[in-house]
Amino acid sequence: MATRTATARSLKVACPFCMAGEAITLDLNDLRACTCESCSESFSPQQAYDRAAELAAKWASVVAWIESAPVT
Ligand SMILES: [Zn+2]
């Protein structure tokens, strides 16, 4: 195996705070430390997931509302 010198890895996910795409860097020395290069927010993958789930839940209620709205 080649020697790994990288200490950070870019993640191809959108920032859950500012929605910047592919601006997230994961610290390979601390796999719970993600940093957004766009808004400088620091968070763990779990926090990012929770935030994304919160956004998804809000959108789900919008979708449900639209589907229940009478069609004109
Ligand atoms: Zn961000």
mmCIF file of N, CA and C and ligand atoms in Angstrom:
data_model
loop_
_atom_site.group_PDB
_atom_site.id
_atom_site.type_symbol
_atom_site.label_atom_id
_atom_site.label_comp_id
_atom_site.label_asym_id
_atom_site.label_seq_id
_atom_site.Cartn_x
_atom_site.Cartn_y
_atom_site.Cartn_z
ATOM 1 N N MET A 1 0.835 -1.199 0.000
ATOM 2 C CA MET A 1 0.000 0.000 0.000
ATOM 3 C C MET A 1 0.867 1.245 0.000
ATOM 4 N N ALA A 2 0.439 2.187 -0.739
ATOM 5 C CA ALA A 2 1.170 3.450 -0.784
ATOM 6 C C ALA A 2 0.959 4.203 0.525
ATOM 7 N N THR A 3 1.932 4.958 0.888
ATOM 8 C CA THR A 3 1.830 5.746 2.113
ATOM 9 C C THR A 3 0.818 6.867 1.908
ATOM 10 N N ARG A 4 -0.107 6.949 2.840
ATOM 11 C CA ARG A 4 -1.118 8.005 2.728
ATOM 12 C C ARG A 4 -0.642 9.225 3.494
ATOM 13 N N THR A 5 -0.561 10.316 2.793
ATOM 14 C CA THR A 5 -0.130 11.543 3.443
ATOM 15 C C THR A 5 -1.288 12.521 3.603
ATOM 16 N N ALA A 6 -2.391 12.198 2.949
ATOM 17 C CA ALA A 6 -3.525 13.113 3.025
ATOM 18 C C ALA A 6 -4.073 13.152 4.446
ATOM 19 N N THR A 7 -4.424 14.325 4.903
ATOM 20 C CA THR A 7 -5.014 14.455 6.233
ATOM 21 C C THR A 7 -6.452 14.939 6.135
ATOM 22 N N ALA A 8 -6.867 15.232 4.930
ATOM 23 C CA ALA A 8 -8.234 15.690 4.733
ATOM 24 C C ALA A 8 -8.747 15.140 3.417
ATOM 25 N N ARG A 9 -10.028 14.989 3.351
ATOM 26 C CA ARG A 9 -10.630 14.451 2.155
ATOM 27 C C ARG A 9 -11.866 15.272 1.808
ATOM 28 N N SER A 10 -11.982 15.612 0.530
ATOM 29 C CA SER A 10 -13.154 16.361 0.097
ATOM 30 C C SER A 10 -14.329 15.411 -0.067
ATOM 31 N N LEU A 11 -15.471 15.815 0.413
ATOM 32 C CA LEU A 11 -16.668 15.002 0.281
ATOM 33 C C LEU A 11 -17.581 15.619 -0.767
ATOM 34 N N LYS A 12 -18.118 14.764 -1.622
ATOM 35 C CA LYS A 12 -18.992 15.260 -2.678
ATOM 36 C C LYS A 12 -20.438 15.348 -2.193
ATOM 37 N N VAL A 13 -20.608 16.136 -1.163
ATOM 38 C CA VAL A 13 -21.951 16.372 -0.627
ATOM 39 C C VAL A 13 -22.137 17.872 -0.434
ATOM 40 N N ALA A 14 -23.382 18.307 -0.438
ATOM 41 C CA ALA A 14 -23.663 19.717 -0.239
ATOM 42 C C ALA A 14 -23.596 20.061 1.239
ATOM 43 N N CYS A 15 -23.162 21.265 1.525
ATOM 44 C CA CYS A 15 -23.121 21.737 2.908
ATOM 45 C C CYS A 15 -24.552 21.860 3.424
ATOM 46 N N PRO A 16 -24.856 21.281 4.581
ATOM 47 C CA PRO A 16 -26.222 21.360 5.107
ATOM 48 C C PRO A 16 -26.564 22.732 5.658
ATOM 49 N N PHE A 17 -25.584 23.618 5.741
ATOM 50 C CA PHE A 17 -25.823 24.959 6.286
ATOM 51 C C PHE A 17 -25.945 26.011 5.195
ATOM 52 N N CYS A 18 -25.024 26.005 4.229
ATOM 53 C CA CYS A 18 -25.078 27.028 3.176
ATOM 54 C C CYS A 18 -25.382 26.432 1.808
ATOM 55 N N MET A 19 -25.510 25.115 1.720
ATOM 56 C CA MET A 19 -25.877 24.396 0.495
ATOM 57 C C MET A 19 -24.807 24.463 -0.599
ATOM 58 N N ALA A 20 -23.610 24.928 -0.254
ATOM 59 C CA ALA A 20 -22.526 24.935 -1.238
ATOM 60 C C ALA A 20 -22.205 23.487 -1.607
ATOM 61 N N GLY A 21 -22.020 23.259 -2.882
ATOM 62 C CA GLY A 21 -21.741 21.901 -3.337
ATOM 63 C C GLY A 21 -20.261 21.585 -3.290
ATOM 64 N N GLU A 22 -19.951 20.387 -2.847
ATOM 65 C CA GLU A 22 -18.585 19.883 -2.838
ATOM 66 C C GLU A 22 -17.586 20.821 -2.177
ATOM 67 N N ALA A 23 -18.022 21.454 -1.086
ATOM 68 C CA ALA A 23 -17.126 22.358 -0.350
ATOM 69 C C ALA A 23 -16.770 21.773 1.006
ATOM 70 N N ILE A 24 -17.163 20.529 1.232
ATOM 71 C CA ILE A 24 -16.970 19.916 2.544
ATOM 72 C C ILE A 24 -15.650 19.153 2.590
ATOM 73 N N THR A 25 -14.893 19.392 3.635
ATOM 74 C CA THR A 25 -13.648 18.671 3.857
ATOM 75 C C THR A 25 -13.765 17.879 5.147
ATOM 76 N N LEU A 26 -13.406 16.605 5.067
ATOM 77 C CA LEU A 26 -13.432 15.745 6.248
ATOM 78 C C LEU A 26 -12.007 15.583 6.752
ATOM 79 N N ASP A 27 -11.817 15.857 8.041
ATOM 80 C CA ASP A 27 -10.503 15.705 8.658
ATOM 81 C C ASP A 27 -10.255 14.228 8.915
ATOM 82 N N LEU A 28 -9.270 13.656 8.246
ATOM 83 C CA LEU A 28 -9.016 12.220 8.376
ATOM 84 C C LEU A 28 -8.401 11.854 9.727
ATOM 85 N N ASN A 29 -7.977 12.840 10.482
ATOM 86 C CA ASN A 29 -7.477 12.576 11.833
ATOM 87 C C ASN A 29 -8.604 12.561 12.845
ATOM 88 N N ASP A 30 -9.737 13.116 12.441
ATOM 89 C CA ASP A 30 -10.915 13.118 13.288
ATOM 90 C C ASP A 30 -12.114 12.967 12.355
ATOM 91 N N LEU A 31 -12.586 11.740 12.205
ATOM 92 C CA LEU A 31 -13.632 11.462 11.221
ATOM 93 C C LEU A 31 -14.990 12.048 11.579
ATOM 94 N N ARG A 32 -15.060 12.739 12.712
ATOM 95 C CA ARG A 32 -16.318 13.405 13.046
ATOM 96 C C ARG A 32 -16.224 14.901 12.815
ATOM 97 N N ALA A 33 -15.114 15.344 12.190
ATOM 98 C CA ALA A 33 -14.915 16.774 11.974
ATOM 99 C C ALA A 33 -14.985 17.116 10.495
ATOM 100 N N CYS A 34 -16.089 17.714 10.119
ATOM 101 C CA CYS A 34 -16.258 18.202 8.757
ATOM 102 C C CYS A 34 -16.219 19.726 8.810
ATOM 103 N N THR A 35 -15.619 20.303 7.788
ATOM 104 C CA THR A 35 -15.576 21.756 7.692
ATOM 105 C C THR A 35 -16.022 22.169 6.300
ATOM 106 N N CYS A 36 -16.830 23.222 6.245
ATOM 107 C CA CYS A 36 -17.264 23.751 4.954
ATOM 108 C C CYS A 36 -16.339 24.895 4.558
ATOM 109 N N GLU A 37 -15.786 24.796 3.347
ATOM 110 C CA GLU A 37 -14.891 25.850 2.878
ATOM 111 C C GLU A 37 -15.661 27.103 2.487
ATOM 112 N N SER A 38 -16.950 26.938 2.254
ATOM 113 C CA SER A 38 -17.746 28.069 1.804
ATOM 114 C C SER A 38 -18.210 28.957 2.962
ATOM 115 N N CYS A 39 -18.754 28.339 4.029
ATOM 116 C CA CYS A 39 -19.280 29.149 5.134
ATOM 117 C C CYS A 39 -18.483 28.966 6.423
ATOM 118 N N SER A 40 -17.422 28.147 6.372
ATOM 119 C CA SER A 40 -16.546 27.916 7.525
ATOM 120 C C SER A 40 -17.230 27.216 8.688
ATOM 121 N N GLU A 41 -18.382 26.653 8.439
ATOM 122 C CA GLU A 41 -19.100 25.925 9.488
ATOM 123 C C GLU A 41 -18.403 24.593 9.752
ATOM 124 N N SER A 42 -18.302 24.231 11.023
ATOM 125 C CA SER A 42 -17.736 22.938 11.400
ATOM 126 C C SER A 42 -18.830 22.081 12.017
ATOM 127 N N PHE A 43 -18.879 20.830 11.626
ATOM 128 C CA PHE A 43 -19.940 19.958 12.122
ATOM 129 C C PHE A 43 -19.517 18.516 11.906
ATOM 130 N N SER A 44 -20.224 17.617 12.589
ATOM 131 C CA SER A 44 -19.951 16.196 12.415
ATOM 132 C C SER A 44 -20.877 15.651 11.332
ATOM 133 N N PRO A 45 -20.521 14.517 10.732
ATOM 134 C CA PRO A 45 -21.420 13.911 9.746
ATOM 135 C C PRO A 45 -22.809 13.663 10.335
ATOM 136 N N GLN A 46 -22.878 13.298 11.615
ATOM 137 C CA GLN A 46 -24.186 13.063 12.236
ATOM 138 C C GLN A 46 -24.988 14.355 12.303
ATOM 139 N N GLN A 47 -24.313 15.452 12.646
ATOM 140 C CA GLN A 47 -25.019 16.737 12.686
ATOM 141 C C GLN A 47 -25.498 17.118 11.294
ATOM 142 N N ALA A 48 -24.666 16.848 10.280
ATOM 143 C CA ALA A 48 -25.043 17.154 8.898
ATOM 144 C C ALA A 48 -26.260 16.330 8.504
ATOM 145 N N TYR A 49 -26.248 15.049 8.916
ATOM 146 C CA TYR A 49 -27.378 14.183 8.591
ATOM 147 C C TYR A 49 -28.646 14.678 9.272
ATOM 148 N N ASP A 50 -28.525 15.042 10.558
ATOM 149 C CA ASP A 50 -29.684 15.532 11.294
ATOM 150 C C ASP A 50 -30.253 16.787 10.640
ATOM 151 N N ARG A 51 -29.336 17.662 10.212
ATOM 152 C CA ARG A 51 -29.772 18.898 9.565
ATOM 153 C C ARG A 51 -30.474 18.594 8.233
ATOM 154 N N ALA A 52 -29.890 17.660 7.475
ATOM 155 C CA ALA A 52 -30.482 17.275 6.192
ATOM 156 C C ALA A 52 -31.843 16.620 6.406
ATOM 157 N N ALA A 53 -31.951 15.796 7.467
ATOM 158 C CA ALA A 53 -33.211 15.132 7.759
ATOM 159 C C ALA A 53 -34.274 16.157 8.136
ATOM 160 N N GLU A 54 -33.848 17.202 8.857
ATOM 161 C CA GLU A 54 -34.765 18.267 9.243
ATOM 162 C C GLU A 54 -35.289 18.980 7.996
ATOM 163 N N LEU A 55 -34.371 19.266 7.059
ATOM 164 C CA LEU A 55 -34.769 19.914 5.810
ATOM 165 C C LEU A 55 -35.693 19.002 5.011
ATOM 166 N N ALA A 56 -35.357 17.705 4.968
ATOM 167 C CA ALA A 56 -36.168 16.747 4.220
ATOM 168 C C ALA A 56 -37.570 16.677 4.809
ATOM 169 N N ALA A 57 -37.660 16.709 6.152
ATOM 170 C CA ALA A 57 -38.956 16.633 6.817
ATOM 171 C C ALA A 57 -39.801 17.858 6.463
ATOM 172 N N LYS A 58 -39.166 19.024 6.399
ATOM 173 C CA LYS A 58 -39.895 20.239 6.038
ATOM 174 C C LYS A 58 -40.402 20.164 4.600
ATOM 175 N N TRP A 59 -39.522 19.677 3.705
ATOM 176 C CA TRP A 59 -39.947 19.530 2.303
ATOM 177 C C TRP A 59 -41.033 18.482 2.161
ATOM 178 N N ALA A 60 -40.941 17.429 2.977
ATOM 179 C CA ALA A 60 -41.953 16.380 2.925
ATOM 180 C C ALA A 60 -43.319 16.952 3.258
ATOM 181 N N SER A 61 -43.360 17.877 4.224
ATOM 182 C CA SER A 61 -44.649 18.457 4.587
ATOM 183 C C SER A 61 -45.160 19.374 3.479
ATOM 184 N N VAL A 62 -44.240 20.036 2.753
ATOM 185 C CA VAL A 62 -44.646 20.866 1.610
ATOM 186 C C VAL A 62 -45.229 19.980 0.513
ATOM 187 N N VAL A 63 -44.517 18.876 0.223
ATOM 188 C CA VAL A 63 -44.986 17.944 -0.811
ATOM 189 C C VAL A 63 -46.353 17.378 -0.436
ATOM 190 N N ALA A 64 -46.503 17.011 0.842
ATOM 191 C CA ALA A 64 -47.774 16.450 1.305
ATOM 192 C C ALA A 64 -48.885 17.479 1.169
ATOM 193 N N TRP A 65 -48.561 18.737 1.464
ATOM 194 C CA TRP A 65 -49.560 19.795 1.375
ATOM 195 C C TRP A 65 -49.992 20.008 -0.081
ATOM 196 N N ILE A 66 -49.000 20.000 -1.005
ATOM 197 C CA ILE A 66 -49.289 20.184 -2.420
ATOM 198 C C ILE A 66 -50.153 19.034 -2.941
ATOM 199 N N GLU A 67 -49.807 17.815 -2.499
ATOM 200 C CA GLU A 67 -50.570 16.656 -2.976
ATOM 201 C C GLU A 67 -51.987 16.646 -2.435
ATOM 202 N N SER A 68 -52.186 17.297 -1.284
ATOM 203 C CA SER A 68 -53.536 17.307 -0.716
ATOM 204 C C SER A 68 -54.331 18.518 -1.185
ATOM 205 N N ALA A 69 -53.657 19.450 -1.865
ATOM 206 C CA ALA A 69 -54.338 20.644 -2.342
ATOM 207 C C ALA A 69 -55.240 20.293 -3.521
ATOM 208 N N PRO A 70 -56.400 20.931 -3.577
ATOM 209 C CA PRO A 70 -57.300 20.651 -4.692
ATOM 210 C C PRO A 70 -56.708 21.113 -6.022
ATOM 211 N N VAL A 71 -56.836 20.281 -7.032
ATOM 212 C CA VAL A 71 -56.308 20.615 -8.356
ATOM 213 C C VAL A 71 -57.291 21.542 -9.046
ATOM 214 N N THR A 72 -56.791 22.622 -9.592
ATOM 215 C CA THR A 72 -57.694 23.568 -10.248
ATOM 216 C C THR A 72 -57.757 23.320 -11.736
HETATM 217 ZN ZN ZN B 1 -21.312 25.728 4.180
#
